[in-house]
XYZ file of C-alpha atoms in Angstrom:
400
model
C -10.165 -8.470 -10.802
C -13.651 -7.822 -12.492
C -17.134 -8.940 -10.756
C -18.200 -11.108 -13.016
C -14.816 -13.460 -13.036
C -14.986 -13.607 -9.217
C -16.168 -17.116 -8.468
C -13.444 -18.264 -10.815
C -10.997 -16.495 -9.344
C -11.291 -17.139 -5.544
C -11.352 -20.659 -7.051
C -8.215 -20.795 -8.469
C -6.888 -18.546 -5.898
C -7.323 -22.025 -3.424
C -5.759 -24.806 -5.373
C -2.978 -22.794 -6.671
C -2.137 -21.917 -2.913
C -1.060 -25.056 -1.894
C 1.610 -25.805 -4.343
C 3.047 -22.840 -3.510
C 3.344 -23.817 0.760
C 5.470 -27.138 -1.060
C 8.085 -25.554 -1.547
C 11.562 -26.002 0.683
C 14.267 -23.129 0.636
C 16.971 -25.835 2.037
C 16.484 -28.039 -1.422
C 16.659 -24.984 -3.540
C 13.013 -23.537 -3.772
C 12.017 -27.121 -6.284
C 7.913 -27.859 -6.049
C 7.354 -31.139 -4.223
C 5.642 -32.618 -6.734
C 2.735 -34.967 -6.603
C 3.000 -38.449 -7.022
C 1.238 -40.410 -9.714
C -0.202 -43.882 -9.157
C -0.851 -46.341 -11.307
C -2.815 -48.320 -11.471
C -3.252 -52.321 -12.940
C -6.628 -53.462 -14.441
C -8.061 -56.841 -14.565
C -8.053 -56.766 -18.764
C -5.305 -53.560 -19.531
C -3.143 -51.159 -18.061
C -4.283 -48.122 -17.245
C -2.336 -44.600 -19.615
C -1.333 -41.597 -16.639
C 0.036 -38.543 -18.748
C 3.896 -38.307 -17.652
C 2.828 -35.699 -15.900
C -0.481 -33.114 -15.015
C -0.891 -30.595 -16.565
C 0.146 -27.141 -15.349
C -2.078 -24.970 -13.318
C -1.397 -21.207 -13.781
C -3.429 -18.709 -11.520
C -5.837 -16.124 -13.698
C -6.105 -13.247 -12.227
C -8.524 -12.011 -14.651
C -7.692 -8.800 -17.053
C -6.400 -9.208 -20.905
C -2.753 -7.832 -21.444
C -0.808 -8.692 -24.945
C 2.535 -8.618 -24.673
C 3.791 -5.581 -27.316
C 5.624 -5.684 -30.030
C 8.160 -4.506 -27.679
C 8.177 -2.702 -24.291
C 8.803 0.394 -24.281
C 7.829 1.978 -20.890
C 7.949 4.742 -18.143
C 8.917 4.043 -14.570
C 6.324 5.676 -12.509
C 5.945 5.807 -8.281
C 2.660 4.872 -6.585
C 2.075 8.321 -5.605
C 1.610 9.438 -9.565
C 0.102 5.568 -10.205
C -2.437 6.643 -7.669
C -2.988 10.265 -7.839
C -3.498 13.609 -10.866
C -0.388 13.012 -12.802
C -1.395 9.689 -14.337
C -3.819 10.955 -16.438
C -1.880 12.758 -18.086
C 1.374 10.058 -17.989
C -1.868 7.460 -19.861
C -2.400 10.870 -21.714
C 1.854 10.592 -22.479
C 1.663 7.560 -23.749
C -1.938 6.958 -25.839
C 0.363 9.402 -27.986
C 3.288 8.110 -28.422
C 4.757 4.511 -29.927
C 5.245 4.044 -24.839
C 3.235 1.342 -23.819
C 4.153 0.136 -20.591
C 4.219 1.250 -16.594
C 6.794 0.225 -14.664
C 4.864 0.923 -10.784
C 6.617 0.657 -7.527
C 3.881 -1.999 -5.166
C 7.499 -2.485 -3.444
C 8.496 1.637 -2.433
C 12.684 2.294 -1.206
C 11.580 2.845 1.912
C 9.839 -0.505 1.961
C 6.139 0.690 2.390
C 4.477 -1.324 0.184
C 2.195 1.545 -2.030
C -1.127 0.155 -1.552
C -2.835 -0.714 1.816
C -3.319 -4.315 1.611
C -6.633 -6.175 3.004
C -6.551 -6.320 7.583
C -5.831 -9.975 7.635
C -2.394 -9.487 5.582
C 1.047 -10.030 6.307
C 1.537 -6.973 5.002
C -0.968 -4.804 6.186
C 0.906 -3.139 8.629
C 3.106 -2.012 5.672
C 0.739 -0.359 3.345
C 0.494 3.514 2.905
C -2.131 4.562 0.605
C -0.722 5.979 -2.157
C -2.351 3.403 -4.596
C -6.415 4.218 -3.092
C -7.791 1.443 -6.086
C -4.757 -1.196 -7.485
C -8.783 -1.978 -8.635
C -9.077 1.014 -11.241
C -5.753 1.563 -11.914
C -5.249 -1.765 -13.194
C -8.651 -1.575 -15.588
C -7.584 1.583 -17.264
C -4.674 -0.056 -18.523
C -6.383 -2.713 -19.721
C -8.668 -0.508 -21.686
C -5.881 1.298 -23.086
C -3.575 -1.981 -23.322
C -0.403 -0.260 -21.112
C 1.244 -3.274 -20.584
C 1.424 -3.258 -16.381
C 4.977 -3.943 -14.464
C 5.328 -4.030 -10.633
C 8.801 -2.597 -9.160
C 9.062 -4.384 -5.992
C 12.661 -3.042 -3.882
C 13.818 -6.169 -2.941
C 16.610 -6.336 -0.405
C 16.347 -1.951 0.357
C 14.498 -1.685 2.919
C 14.451 1.115 6.177
C 11.314 -0.672 6.763
C 11.823 -3.678 7.586
C 15.296 -4.093 8.719
C 14.110 -1.167 11.461
C 10.972 -3.782 12.624
C 13.574 -7.022 12.332
C 16.615 -5.735 13.886
C 18.009 -9.352 13.203
C 17.049 -9.081 9.514
C 19.063 -6.299 8.377
C 23.554 -5.440 9.862
C 23.848 -3.990 13.231
C 26.736 -1.265 13.479
C 27.453 -1.137 17.494
C 24.865 -3.034 18.462
C 21.942 0.067 15.504
C 20.712 -1.053 12.709
C 23.175 0.124 9.805
C 22.776 3.011 7.513
C 24.350 4.001 4.772
C 25.544 8.299 3.840
C 21.352 8.540 2.940
C 20.643 7.280 6.012
C 19.065 4.472 4.237
C 19.406 1.227 5.460
C 19.580 -2.612 3.665
C 17.621 -6.536 4.980
C 19.715 -9.528 4.324
C 20.078 -10.905 1.469
C 21.457 -14.143 3.550
C 18.309 -15.049 4.619
C 15.379 -17.264 3.474
C 12.047 -15.302 5.892
C 13.884 -12.049 3.655
C 13.498 -13.914 0.571
C 9.824 -14.646 0.988
C 8.612 -11.767 2.675
C 9.813 -10.014 -1.083
C 7.947 -13.342 -2.604
C 4.731 -12.726 -0.769
C 4.627 -8.801 -2.099
C 5.116 -10.062 -5.786
C 2.244 -12.919 -5.579
C 0.618 -10.095 -4.619
C 1.082 -7.516 -6.563
C 0.302 -10.811 -9.582
C -2.669 -12.278 -7.885
C -4.369 -8.257 -8.380
C -2.998 -8.690 -12.034
C 0.007 -7.319 -12.685
C 1.954 -9.159 -15.899
C 5.456 -8.547 -14.585
C 7.432 -8.434 -11.719
C 10.458 -6.389 -11.363
C 12.869 -6.748 -8.399
C 15.540 -3.324 -8.329
C 18.115 -3.673 -5.517
C 18.596 -7.216 -5.504
C 21.644 -6.744 -4.010
C 24.411 -6.412 -1.135
C 24.708 -2.256 0.438
C 27.842 -0.464 -2.252
C 31.052 -1.401 -0.789
C 30.507 -3.904 0.933
C 32.997 -6.105 1.176
C 34.163 -2.188 2.854
C 32.486 -3.404 5.962
C 31.457 -7.411 5.418
C 33.556 -7.753 8.626
C 32.812 -5.667 10.655
C 28.762 -5.488 10.369
C 27.069 -8.291 12.680
C 24.719 -10.125 10.216
C 23.938 -13.554 10.151
C 24.778 -15.435 7.192
C 22.151 -18.077 7.139
C 22.859 -20.882 4.969
C 24.927 -19.807 3.684
C 27.819 -20.085 6.115
C 30.680 -21.882 4.974
C 33.544 -20.849 5.454
C 35.677 -22.478 2.639
C 34.338 -20.358 0.478
C 35.515 -16.357 -0.091
C 33.432 -13.766 1.178
C 32.413 -12.929 -2.385
C 31.018 -16.190 -3.639
C 29.246 -16.685 -0.347
C 27.741 -12.560 -1.686
C 27.243 -13.993 -5.177
C 25.454 -17.078 -4.889
C 22.994 -15.359 -2.834
C 21.716 -12.672 -4.617
C 21.664 -15.793 -7.909
C 19.481 -18.316 -5.155
C 17.590 -15.099 -4.695
C 17.135 -15.242 -8.326
C 15.984 -18.272 -8.873
C 13.982 -18.796 -5.970
C 11.198 -15.831 -6.497
C 11.493 -17.073 -10.703
C 10.105 -20.279 -9.576
C 8.034 -19.124 -6.688
C 6.367 -17.185 -9.275
C 6.485 -19.292 -11.724
C 2.334 -19.849 -11.111
C 1.299 -17.200 -11.158
C 1.947 -16.462 -15.475
C 4.251 -13.089 -15.379
C 7.399 -12.364 -16.092
C 10.214 -11.891 -14.127
C 12.903 -8.873 -14.633
C 15.816 -8.226 -11.736
C 17.503 -4.245 -12.442
C 21.151 -4.734 -12.173
C 23.858 -1.832 -12.967
C 24.603 -1.860 -16.212
C 28.973 -1.966 -14.763
C 28.200 -5.227 -13.464
C 28.172 -6.625 -17.256
C 31.343 -5.339 -17.845
C 32.912 -7.005 -14.706
C 33.169 -11.103 -13.827
C 31.146 -10.232 -11.222
C 30.487 -7.004 -8.543
C 32.781 -8.274 -5.944
C 30.761 -5.420 -3.368
C 27.324 -6.198 -3.605
C 27.015 -9.730 -5.275
C 25.765 -8.941 -8.429
C 26.407 -11.654 -11.807
C 25.132 -10.510 -14.771
C 25.684 -14.019 -16.585
C 24.444 -15.831 -13.246
C 21.468 -13.958 -12.624
C 20.359 -13.716 -16.402
C 20.324 -17.025 -16.165
C 16.884 -17.243 -14.052
C 15.512 -13.919 -15.355
C 12.741 -13.411 -18.640
C 13.890 -9.903 -18.804
C 17.242 -8.347 -17.497
C 16.842 -4.262 -16.931
C 20.764 -2.709 -16.414
C 20.531 0.678 -14.907
C 22.601 2.048 -18.245
C 21.933 5.790 -17.392
C 24.906 7.736 -19.785
C 25.287 9.792 -16.791
C 26.516 7.279 -13.671
C 28.509 6.009 -15.275
C 32.434 7.396 -14.667
C 34.904 7.356 -18.017
C 34.238 4.291 -19.336
C 34.986 2.637 -22.408
C 37.038 5.315 -23.872
C 34.789 8.553 -23.156
C 36.176 10.393 -20.401
C 32.562 12.095 -20.271
C 29.600 10.071 -20.247
C 26.760 11.647 -20.421
C 27.748 14.185 -23.169
C 27.552 11.444 -25.667
C 24.881 9.109 -25.062
C 24.410 7.602 -28.719
C 28.016 6.992 -28.581
C 27.563 4.706 -24.853
C 25.010 3.329 -24.788
C 25.820 1.504 -27.821
C 30.083 0.969 -26.672
C 26.976 -0.699 -23.929
C 24.878 -3.025 -25.814
C 27.243 -4.462 -27.720
C 29.690 -5.304 -24.929
C 26.134 -6.989 -23.414
C 24.714 -8.367 -26.252
C 27.988 -10.303 -26.380
C 27.320 -11.751 -22.748
C 24.297 -12.610 -23.367
C 25.101 -14.653 -25.892
C 27.303 -17.274 -24.648
C 23.917 -18.148 -22.205
C 21.934 -21.221 -23.911
C 18.938 -19.709 -22.978
C 19.612 -15.450 -22.863
C 16.783 -13.402 -21.630
C 15.520 -10.656 -23.152
C 17.345 -7.526 -23.261
C 15.493 -4.092 -21.667
C 17.821 -1.718 -20.565
C 17.078 1.617 -18.223
C 18.095 4.437 -20.734
C 18.283 8.760 -18.936
C 15.246 11.221 -19.556
C 16.896 12.991 -16.409
C 19.040 15.903 -16.492
C 22.063 15.549 -14.206
C 23.330 18.848 -13.611
C 24.939 17.793 -10.313
C 28.016 16.492 -12.181
C 28.754 20.179 -12.887
C 29.749 22.231 -14.870
C 31.087 20.936 -18.169
C 30.466 17.161 -17.606
C 26.745 17.112 -18.234
C 23.903 18.110 -20.679
C 20.353 19.142 -20.646
C 18.663 15.865 -22.127
C 15.720 16.101 -23.683
C 14.369 15.210 -26.995
C 17.245 14.299 -28.936
C 19.082 13.099 -25.955
C 16.424 10.667 -25.342
C 15.938 9.436 -29.279
C 19.983 8.663 -29.227
C 19.748 6.037 -26.591
C 17.302 4.717 -27.964
C 18.762 5.066 -31.797
C 21.762 3.434 -29.730
C 19.992 0.608 -28.279
C 17.805 -0.636 -31.871
C 21.778 0.006 -34.018
C 23.080 -3.163 -31.719
C 18.960 -4.734 -31.719
C 18.048 -4.403 -28.715
C 14.044 -2.638 -29.119
C 12.841 -2.691 -25.787
C 13.897 -0.128 -22.746
C 12.471 1.675 -19.975
C 12.608 5.218 -18.663
C 13.622 6.530 -15.373
C 12.913 10.229 -14.373
C 11.570 10.357 -10.512
C 9.530 12.622 -11.273
C 7.652 11.237 -14.129
C 8.146 14.336 -15.732
C 9.006 12.633 -18.809
C 9.884 14.572 -22.421
C 7.698 16.026 -24.763
C 7.429 15.510 -29.044
C 9.879 12.431 -27.778
C 10.088 9.831 -31.505
C 11.006 6.160 -29.186
C 11.453 4.975 -32.659
C 13.517 7.434 -34.471
């Protein structure tokens, strides 16, 4: 935040915190509206507006939403290290214009050090040593800042509070990669993550992107074996699949409502295959229901992550064809919604050599441009590029 606007911002913080605390989880997360008195005067009746003007928090930063978001993923280490300048140079020299930066990472750590008084101080890491300087640079260069928050995959919180996770034989359950998840049925878990999102909004991020908004993969195979609470979703009249779908959808709706006073957009990452199904039964993701409660939907449609689909036997070898067929399907699903969100898929800027010889190809300029062109040809103009190491291909035309 700029020091010249500190006094104003502190005032705004004070004014906007109280309404947030009046939200009732039991009532579906709807803010409690204040009552406006109407007073009869002796000669005339005072006219009172139907509702008070909405108050929106001002972080002190000014960012313009680009013609279309064309962004890259950035880890906390990259954002706070030497690679950040290389990434800003890449954006300066191309048609890229946005960064998705880890604020809560895949382990559950917050990637900067909050104030000692913050409830997140214990999970803070000094990856981004100076968030203010980071956002100042992004404002100066007009790089649209998106905060990525990994929600229900959270090994740190699961180990700290096992009652918020799943237990197997009395111990916190881990998947095959040694990762633990927290429980989407529990409102305490919702509020924990929404609180981090609010901190990111106050910092100046213009959008909050929630990732891992789901139950663990394959949960339908262990939902009756693991020990966990179903919280307010303990309804014997509804099957387990619908309970999971409802909990995930409700979290997204709740988070969007809580973030509304901060003037940020809300986006959610979702498995691409979810759009091909009525709903993903194990993980609780329903593409249409989630899309109804977000400003942006970001399907992860990396060609390497598909099994034979859309009649394409080896999707990684045919990036244009795979993305084209997916985009056609997604367009149909979104067209069914009254207020569809922006579509901004995740694309592949990495080589999936683990698929084995004959099943993958080296991804470079041609393959990345093919994915982008496939989206553009179907009327989708926004995208994000993923590379876990943040080493993005040079010489790409991002508006082919």
